[in-house]
Amino acid sequence: MGSRQPGPTGAALAQLLSPFPARDFLARHWEKKPLHVKRSLPAWAARLASVHDVDVILATGKTVANDVSLVRTEGGKSVQADVPRTPDGAPNIAAIGQAYADGYTVVLNSLHRRWPAVAALRAGLSDDLGHSINMNLYLTPAGAQGFQAHMDGHEVFVLQLDGPKRWEVYKPNYRLPLESRVTGGELGTAVLSPELEPGDLLYIPRGFIHRAHTTDASSLHLTIGIQSWRWVDVLHRAVDALAEQDSSLRGTVPSAATNASLARQVRSLLGRVANAADIDAAAVAAYRKEKAKQSVPVPGGRFAAIDRLDEVDGRTVVRHRPGIRCSLSRDGQTSVLHFGDRTLELPAAIASTLEFVAGHRSFCADSLPGRLSGDAKLKLVRRLLRDGFLVLDDDKGPGGS
């Protein structure tokens, strides 16, 4: 399974946008224009994180180089401060608190990797949209601005959790930029300038310049960044796939080549890509495999499922772990199921079984097609539970919600 166009049927996307219809959002706003959804703070959003949770997250979360950032705008420019650390490498909460008091915004990066409620939301949105998602939490003190006016090379949702924050969104100078083309540019007239209150949602398409600041109160918001795959990314995989087959693409560009000869060779090689047999299928397979590898499944329930493996029988309903994506490939006489950083290999003769597993969100061992015996089907389901690809349908924890 790989990426698909965003669809309006997902519960997580509908919940995020409510009461604005997801179908209308995808038709009128996705990659096109900003949206401000005004509403009170929903109960599910109130459970995500609070200002009181920030120091808890700092104290108990992962300790990696980029887990926390400190930023403020001075003289129209963003200034990032070094994050103070204790001797064991953990964030120094007292020093970070002082930086916050001095006007720095505290950014907890990739919060979905260390905070269960946010991880569950991220997994649901990833399932609905079919793209990778990153979630950062921003705590900005009163009378401050974190980043200067800028544009992003990805789609952005802003979910306000506490306090107010004033946003300004401007027309893009360059439509749908790649990350390499992201610049601030000159500001024109704001197309949207809401003051977000707790519960409000703001959608900013990539390329739209934006900035935000607080006034007389602090602000806490969750930024949801959608790292969508573009057509150019798939075409890159097509060129890479052909280079595996055609040595002419792997040759060295002559240093003395003229512009005319270079242009002729580029046209010739592009023609090879366009006419290569099965290169489209190879590109799609590489694209899906990479997306599956990059997926971040929500944690939870794996050890409990291992404890219950003996209880699992042919009628036990299981389902894909939220946030996980998978892809199928063939290597000789072997079919390979890729999911996250793991793989499962089975004889190609029973590829239909793996296709069913990949294509159905929930099932039981008895419903699996193919040549496997009943015992072998049950063994496969138990293996996928143990490896974390599946969860038990009655698991209501973060990994099974």
PDB file of C-alpha atoms in Angstrom, residues 158-375:
ATOM      1  CA  VAL A 158      -2.077  25.039  13.054  1.00  0.00           C
ATOM      2  CA  LEU A 159      -4.204  23.808  15.970  1.00  0.00           C
ATOM      3  CA  GLN A 160      -4.486  26.354  18.773  1.00  0.00           C
ATOM      4  CA  LEU A 161      -4.483  24.672  22.199  1.00  0.00           C
ATOM      5  CA  ASP A 162      -4.095  27.500  24.727  1.00  0.00           C
ATOM      6  CA  GLY A 163      -4.093  31.302  24.674  1.00  0.00           C
ATOM      7  CA  PRO A 164      -4.539  33.550  21.634  1.00  0.00           C
ATOM      8  CA  LYS A 165      -2.134  34.112  18.746  1.00  0.00           C
ATOM      9  CA  ARG A 166      -2.394  36.556  15.861  1.00  0.00           C
ATOM     10  CA  TRP A 167      -1.504  35.202  12.412  1.00  0.00           C
ATOM     11  CA  GLU A 168      -0.934  36.921   9.091  1.00  0.00           C
ATOM     12  CA  VAL A 169      -1.010  34.892   5.865  1.00  0.00           C
ATOM     13  CA  TYR A 170       0.112  36.414   2.548  1.00  0.00           C
ATOM     14  CA  LYS A 171      -0.136  35.367  -1.078  1.00  0.00           C
ATOM     15  CA  PRO A 172       2.741  33.218  -2.323  1.00  0.00           C
ATOM     16  CA  ASN A 173       5.420  34.596  -4.630  1.00  0.00           C
ATOM     17  CA  TYR A 174       5.912  31.120  -6.102  1.00  0.00           C
ATOM     18  CA  ARG A 175       3.219  28.446  -6.283  1.00  0.00           C
ATOM     19  CA  LEU A 176       3.797  25.027  -4.648  1.00  0.00           C
ATOM     20  CA  PRO A 177       7.513  25.487  -3.920  1.00  0.00           C
ATOM     21  CA  LEU A 178       9.930  22.660  -3.329  1.00  0.00           C
ATOM     22  CA  GLU A 179      11.948  22.930  -0.121  1.00  0.00           C
ATOM     23  CA  SER A 180      14.939  24.159  -2.154  1.00  0.00           C
ATOM     24  CA  ARG A 181      12.902  27.124  -3.430  1.00  0.00           C
ATOM     25  CA  VAL A 182      11.505  28.283  -0.082  1.00  0.00           C
ATOM     26  CA  THR A 183      12.209  31.966   0.607  1.00  0.00           C
ATOM     27  CA  GLY A 184      10.361  34.648   2.486  1.00  0.00           C
ATOM     28  CA  GLY A 185       9.949  37.202  -0.280  1.00  0.00           C
ATOM     29  CA  GLU A 186       8.190  40.535  -0.061  1.00  0.00           C
ATOM     30  CA  LEU A 187       4.955  40.810   1.868  1.00  0.00           C
ATOM     31  CA  GLY A 188       1.893  42.094   0.073  1.00  0.00           C
ATOM     32  CA  THR A 189      -1.606  42.350   1.466  1.00  0.00           C
ATOM     33  CA  ALA A 190      -2.596  39.678   3.947  1.00  0.00           C
ATOM     34  CA  VAL A 191      -5.199  37.285   2.572  1.00  0.00           C
ATOM     35  CA  LEU A 192      -6.042  36.076   6.075  1.00  0.00           C
ATOM     36  CA  SER A 193      -5.274  37.599   9.489  1.00  0.00           C
ATOM     37  CA  PRO A 194      -7.077  35.644  12.195  1.00  0.00           C
ATOM     38  CA  GLU A 195      -6.446  35.697  15.908  1.00  0.00           C
ATOM     39  CA  LEU A 196      -6.577  32.042  16.840  1.00  0.00           C
ATOM     40  CA  GLU A 197      -8.293  31.100  20.086  1.00  0.00           C
ATOM     41  CA  PRO A 198      -8.147  27.656  21.755  1.00  0.00           C
ATOM     42  CA  GLY A 199      -9.771  25.139  19.414  1.00  0.00           C
ATOM     43  CA  ASP A 200      -9.312  27.190  16.235  1.00  0.00           C
ATOM     44  CA  LEU A 201      -7.661  25.581  13.216  1.00  0.00           C
ATOM     45  CA  LEU A 202      -5.653  27.349  10.521  1.00  0.00           C
ATOM     46  CA  TYR A 203      -4.597  25.697   7.256  1.00  0.00           C
ATOM     47  CA  ILE A 204      -1.693  27.269   5.331  1.00  0.00           C
ATOM     48  CA  PRO A 205      -0.898  25.770   1.902  1.00  0.00           C
ATOM     49  CA  ARG A 206       2.783  25.479   1.026  1.00  0.00           C
ATOM     50  CA  GLY A 207       4.173  28.640  -0.500  1.00  0.00           C
ATOM     51  CA  PHE A 208       1.933  31.048   1.424  1.00  0.00           C
ATOM     52  CA  ILE A 209       4.077  33.423   3.462  1.00  0.00           C
ATOM     53  CA  HIS A 210       3.056  33.672   7.105  1.00  0.00           C
ATOM     54  CA  ARG A 211       4.063  34.922  10.545  1.00  0.00           C
ATOM     55  CA  ALA A 212       2.502  34.957  14.011  1.00  0.00           C
ATOM     56  CA  HIS A 213       2.882  36.775  17.302  1.00  0.00           C
ATOM     57  CA  THR A 214       1.337  36.932  20.745  1.00  0.00           C
ATOM     58  CA  THR A 215       0.060  40.041  22.487  1.00  0.00           C
ATOM     59  CA  ASP A 216      -0.649  40.135  26.219  1.00  0.00           C
ATOM     60  CA  ALA A 217      -0.880  36.363  26.828  1.00  0.00           C
ATOM     61  CA  SER A 218       1.158  33.278  26.050  1.00  0.00           C
ATOM     62  CA  SER A 219       0.158  30.825  23.340  1.00  0.00           C
ATOM     63  CA  LEU A 220       0.402  27.071  22.831  1.00  0.00           C
ATOM     64  CA  HIS A 221      -0.258  25.533  19.439  1.00  0.00           C
ATOM     65  CA  LEU A 222       0.427  22.305  17.589  1.00  0.00           C
ATOM     66  CA  THR A 223       1.791  22.572  14.068  1.00  0.00           C
ATOM     67  CA  ILE A 224       0.938  19.642  11.798  1.00  0.00           C
ATOM     68  CA  GLY A 225       3.258  19.540   8.798  1.00  0.00           C
ATOM     69  CA  ILE A 226       2.180  17.359   5.851  1.00  0.00           C
ATOM     70  CA  GLN A 227       5.284  16.169   4.006  1.00  0.00           C
ATOM     71  CA  SER A 228       3.485  15.250   0.805  1.00  0.00           C
ATOM     72  CA  TRP A 229       5.051  13.300  -2.019  1.00  0.00           C
ATOM     73  CA  ARG A 230       5.036  15.244  -5.287  1.00  0.00           C
ATOM     74  CA  TRP A 231       5.002  13.999  -8.882  1.00  0.00           C
ATOM     75  CA  VAL A 232       8.600  15.139  -9.186  1.00  0.00           C
ATOM     76  CA  ASP A 233       9.497  12.692  -6.402  1.00  0.00           C
ATOM     77  CA  VAL A 234       7.952   9.805  -8.328  1.00  0.00           C
ATOM     78  CA  LEU A 235       9.733  10.827 -11.535  1.00  0.00           C
ATOM     79  CA  HIS A 236      13.029  10.837  -9.654  1.00  0.00           C
ATOM     80  CA  ARG A 237      12.338   7.195  -8.773  1.00  0.00           C
ATOM     81  CA  ALA A 238      11.746   6.441 -12.465  1.00  0.00           C
ATOM     82  CA  VAL A 239      15.171   7.808 -13.393  1.00  0.00           C
ATOM     83  CA  ASP A 240      16.783   5.877 -10.530  1.00  0.00           C
ATOM     84  CA  ALA A 241      15.025   2.684 -11.622  1.00  0.00           C
ATOM     85  CA  LEU A 242      16.227   3.057 -15.217  1.00  0.00           C
ATOM     86  CA  ALA A 243      19.779   3.752 -14.037  1.00  0.00           C
ATOM     87  CA  GLU A 244      19.759   0.297 -12.453  1.00  0.00           C
ATOM     88  CA  GLN A 245      19.080  -1.192 -15.911  1.00  0.00           C
ATOM     89  CA  ASP A 246      20.797   1.181 -18.346  1.00  0.00           C
ATOM     90  CA  SER A 247      24.523   1.827 -17.889  1.00  0.00           C
ATOM     91  CA  SER A 248      24.389   4.928 -20.108  1.00  0.00           C
ATOM     92  CA  LEU A 249      22.700   6.792 -17.255  1.00  0.00           C
ATOM     93  CA  ARG A 250      25.513   5.750 -14.950  1.00  0.00           C
ATOM     94  CA  GLY A 251      28.257   7.161 -17.167  1.00  0.00           C
ATOM     95  CA  THR A 252      30.291  10.244 -16.299  1.00  0.00           C
ATOM     96  CA  VAL A 253      29.394  13.599 -17.861  1.00  0.00           C
ATOM     97  CA  PRO A 254      32.400  14.698 -19.990  1.00  0.00           C
ATOM     98  CA  SER A 255      33.999  17.749 -18.439  1.00  0.00           C
ATOM     99  CA  ALA A 256      34.722  19.241 -21.849  1.00  0.00           C
ATOM    100  CA  ALA A 257      31.208  18.758 -23.201  1.00  0.00           C
ATOM    101  CA  THR A 258      29.624  21.772 -24.880  1.00  0.00           C
ATOM    102  CA  ASN A 259      26.218  23.091 -23.894  1.00  0.00           C
ATOM    103  CA  ALA A 260      24.798  21.820 -27.172  1.00  0.00           C
ATOM    104  CA  SER A 261      26.160  18.302 -26.698  1.00  0.00           C
ATOM    105  CA  LEU A 262      24.941  18.227 -23.110  1.00  0.00           C
ATOM    106  CA  ALA A 263      21.456  19.286 -24.201  1.00  0.00           C
ATOM    107  CA  ARG A 264      21.381  16.586 -26.901  1.00  0.00           C
ATOM    108  CA  GLN A 265      22.394  13.892 -24.430  1.00  0.00           C
ATOM    109  CA  VAL A 266      19.835  15.049 -21.856  1.00  0.00           C
ATOM    110  CA  ARG A 267      17.079  14.826 -24.494  1.00  0.00           C
ATOM    111  CA  SER A 268      18.305  11.381 -25.502  1.00  0.00           C
ATOM    112  CA  LEU A 269      18.332  10.117 -21.918  1.00  0.00           C
ATOM    113  CA  LEU A 270      14.908  11.576 -21.190  1.00  0.00           C
ATOM    114  CA  GLY A 271      13.645   9.707 -24.221  1.00  0.00           C
ATOM    115  CA  ARG A 272      15.054   6.474 -22.796  1.00  0.00           C
ATOM    116  CA  VAL A 273      13.163   7.085 -19.571  1.00  0.00           C
ATOM    117  CA  ALA A 274       9.909   7.756 -21.406  1.00  0.00           C
ATOM    118  CA  ASN A 275      10.202   4.662 -23.589  1.00  0.00           C
ATOM    119  CA  ALA A 276      11.699   2.176 -21.156  1.00  0.00           C
ATOM    120  CA  ALA A 277       9.559  -0.900 -20.690  1.00  0.00           C
ATOM    121  CA  ASP A 278       8.040  -1.358 -17.231  1.00  0.00           C
ATOM    122  CA  ILE A 279       9.901   1.667 -15.875  1.00  0.00           C
ATOM    123  CA  ASP A 280       6.627   3.166 -14.658  1.00  0.00           C
ATOM    124  CA  ALA A 281       5.897   0.051 -12.605  1.00  0.00           C
ATOM    125  CA  ALA A 282       9.456   0.062 -11.226  1.00  0.00           C
ATOM    126  CA  ALA A 283       9.149   3.719 -10.238  1.00  0.00           C
ATOM    127  CA  VAL A 284       5.803   3.174  -8.506  1.00  0.00           C
ATOM    128  CA  ALA A 285       7.187   0.151  -6.643  1.00  0.00           C
ATOM    129  CA  ALA A 286      10.218   2.147  -5.442  1.00  0.00           C
ATOM    130  CA  TYR A 287       7.968   5.017  -4.409  1.00  0.00           C
ATOM    131  CA  ARG A 288       5.635   2.787  -2.413  1.00  0.00           C
ATOM    132  CA  LYS A 289       8.507   0.926  -0.766  1.00  0.00           C
ATOM    133  CA  GLU A 290      10.124   4.176   0.345  1.00  0.00           C
ATOM    134  CA  LYS A 291       6.851   5.524   1.712  1.00  0.00           C
ATOM    135  CA  ALA A 292       6.345   2.310   3.677  1.00  0.00           C
ATOM    136  CA  LYS A 293       9.854   2.587   5.111  1.00  0.00           C
ATOM    137  CA  GLN A 294       9.270   6.192   6.182  1.00  0.00           C
ATOM    138  CA  SER A 295       5.952   5.513   7.932  1.00  0.00           C
ATOM    139  CA  VAL A 296       5.835   6.050  11.692  1.00  0.00           C
ATOM    140  CA  PRO A 297       3.327   3.635  13.273  1.00  0.00           C
ATOM    141  CA  VAL A 298       1.821   4.692  16.573  1.00  0.00           C
ATOM    142  CA  PRO A 299       3.348   2.674  19.417  1.00  0.00           C
ATOM    143  CA  GLY A 300       1.412   0.699  21.977  1.00  0.00           C
ATOM    144  CA  GLY A 301       0.018  -2.766  22.523  1.00  0.00           C
ATOM    145  CA  ARG A 302       2.793  -4.844  20.949  1.00  0.00           C
ATOM    146  CA  PHE A 303       3.898  -6.609  24.128  1.00  0.00           C
ATOM    147  CA  ALA A 304       0.307  -7.101  25.257  1.00  0.00           C
ATOM    148  CA  ALA A 305      -0.420  -8.701  21.873  1.00  0.00           C
ATOM    149  CA  ILE A 306       2.577 -11.025  22.241  1.00  0.00           C
ATOM    150  CA  ASP A 307       1.244 -12.113  25.608  1.00  0.00           C
ATOM    151  CA  ARG A 308      -2.078 -12.976  23.929  1.00  0.00           C
ATOM    152  CA  LEU A 309      -0.768 -14.767  20.837  1.00  0.00           C
ATOM    153  CA  ASP A 310      -1.962 -18.145  22.096  1.00  0.00           C
ATOM    154  CA  GLU A 311      -5.509 -16.724  22.348  1.00  0.00           C
ATOM    155  CA  VAL A 312      -5.533 -15.683  18.685  1.00  0.00           C
ATOM    156  CA  ASP A 313      -7.478 -18.138  16.513  1.00  0.00           C
ATOM    157  CA  GLY A 314      -8.811 -18.125  12.980  1.00  0.00           C
ATOM    158  CA  ARG A 315     -11.769 -15.895  13.862  1.00  0.00           C
ATOM    159  CA  THR A 316      -9.852 -13.267  15.869  1.00  0.00           C
ATOM    160  CA  VAL A 317     -10.189  -9.898  14.120  1.00  0.00           C
ATOM    161  CA  VAL A 318      -6.946  -7.973  13.638  1.00  0.00           C
ATOM    162  CA  ARG A 319      -6.182  -4.714  11.850  1.00  0.00           C
ATOM    163  CA  HIS A 320      -3.314  -2.615  10.593  1.00  0.00           C
ATOM    164  CA  ARG A 321      -1.502  -0.639  13.264  1.00  0.00           C
ATOM    165  CA  PRO A 322      -2.479   3.056  12.941  1.00  0.00           C
ATOM    166  CA  GLY A 323       0.080   5.078  10.998  1.00  0.00           C
ATOM    167  CA  ILE A 324       1.755   2.087   9.364  1.00  0.00           C
ATOM    168  CA  ARG A 325       2.050   1.792   5.592  1.00  0.00           C
ATOM    169  CA  CYS A 326       3.209  -1.172   3.589  1.00  0.00           C
ATOM    170  CA  SER A 327       4.231  -2.116   0.076  1.00  0.00           C
ATOM    171  CA  LEU A 328       4.686  -5.351  -1.854  1.00  0.00           C
ATOM    172  CA  SER A 329       7.534  -6.342  -4.142  1.00  0.00           C
ATOM    173  CA  ARG A 330       8.797  -9.497  -5.789  1.00  0.00           C
ATOM    174  CA  ASP A 331      12.347 -10.822  -5.681  1.00  0.00           C
ATOM    175  CA  GLY A 332      12.608 -13.866  -7.885  1.00  0.00           C
ATOM    176  CA  GLN A 333      10.380 -16.553  -6.398  1.00  0.00           C
ATOM    177  CA  THR A 334       9.786 -14.522  -3.235  1.00  0.00           C
ATOM    178  CA  SER A 335       7.075 -11.987  -2.422  1.00  0.00           C
ATOM    179  CA  VAL A 336       8.157  -9.351   0.079  1.00  0.00           C
ATOM    180  CA  LEU A 337       5.912  -7.274   2.360  1.00  0.00           C
ATOM    181  CA  HIS A 338       7.658  -4.070   3.478  1.00  0.00           C
ATOM    182  CA  PHE A 339       6.384  -2.143   6.507  1.00  0.00           C
ATOM    183  CA  GLY A 340       8.371   0.408   8.448  1.00  0.00           C
ATOM    184  CA  ASP A 341      11.894  -0.929   8.883  1.00  0.00           C
ATOM    185  CA  ARG A 342      10.810  -4.568   8.638  1.00  0.00           C
ATOM    186  CA  THR A 343      10.064  -7.067   5.877  1.00  0.00           C
ATOM    187  CA  LEU A 344       8.264 -10.376   5.583  1.00  0.00           C
ATOM    188  CA  GLU A 345       9.194 -12.814   2.814  1.00  0.00           C
ATOM    189  CA  LEU A 346       6.914 -15.586   1.536  1.00  0.00           C
ATOM    190  CA  PRO A 347       6.939 -17.740  -1.603  1.00  0.00           C
ATOM    191  CA  ALA A 348       5.607 -15.897  -4.649  1.00  0.00           C
ATOM    192  CA  ALA A 349       3.041 -18.673  -5.112  1.00  0.00           C
ATOM    193  CA  ILE A 350       1.051 -17.242  -2.196  1.00  0.00           C
ATOM    194  CA  ALA A 351       1.385 -13.595  -3.225  1.00  0.00           C
ATOM    195  CA  SER A 352      -2.412 -13.275  -3.180  1.00  0.00           C
ATOM    196  CA  THR A 353      -2.350 -13.771   0.586  1.00  0.00           C
ATOM    197  CA  LEU A 354       0.057 -10.876   1.106  1.00  0.00           C
ATOM    198  CA  GLU A 355      -1.925  -8.726  -1.330  1.00  0.00           C
ATOM    199  CA  PHE A 356      -5.019  -9.323   0.786  1.00  0.00           C
ATOM    200  CA  VAL A 357      -3.126  -8.490   4.000  1.00  0.00           C
ATOM    201  CA  ALA A 358      -1.796  -5.273   2.468  1.00  0.00           C
ATOM    202  CA  GLY A 359      -5.105  -4.218   0.937  1.00  0.00           C
ATOM    203  CA  HIS A 360      -7.507  -4.836   3.830  1.00  0.00           C
ATOM    204  CA  ARG A 361      -7.433  -2.745   6.978  1.00  0.00           C
ATOM    205  CA  SER A 362      -8.977  -5.497   9.118  1.00  0.00           C
ATOM    206  CA  PHE A 363      -9.503  -9.235   8.713  1.00  0.00           C
ATOM    207  CA  CYS A 364      -9.130 -12.570  10.488  1.00  0.00           C
ATOM    208  CA  ALA A 365      -6.904 -15.528   9.617  1.00  0.00           C
ATOM    209  CA  ASP A 366      -9.839 -17.562   8.309  1.00  0.00           C
ATOM    210  CA  SER A 367     -10.641 -14.864   5.740  1.00  0.00           C
ATOM    211  CA  LEU A 368      -7.199 -14.936   4.113  1.00  0.00           C
ATOM    212  CA  PRO A 369      -7.187 -16.231   0.523  1.00  0.00           C
ATOM    213  CA  GLY A 370      -4.464 -18.285  -1.115  1.00  0.00           C
ATOM    214  CA  ARG A 371      -2.900 -21.717  -0.804  1.00  0.00           C
ATOM    215  CA  LEU A 372      -1.856 -21.526   2.840  1.00  0.00           C
ATOM    216  CA  SER A 373      -3.350 -24.050   5.227  1.00  0.00           C
ATOM    217  CA  GLY A 374      -5.450 -22.869   8.133  1.00  0.00           C
ATOM    218  CA  ASP A 375      -2.533 -23.346  10.516  1.00  0.00           C
TER     219      ASP A 375
END
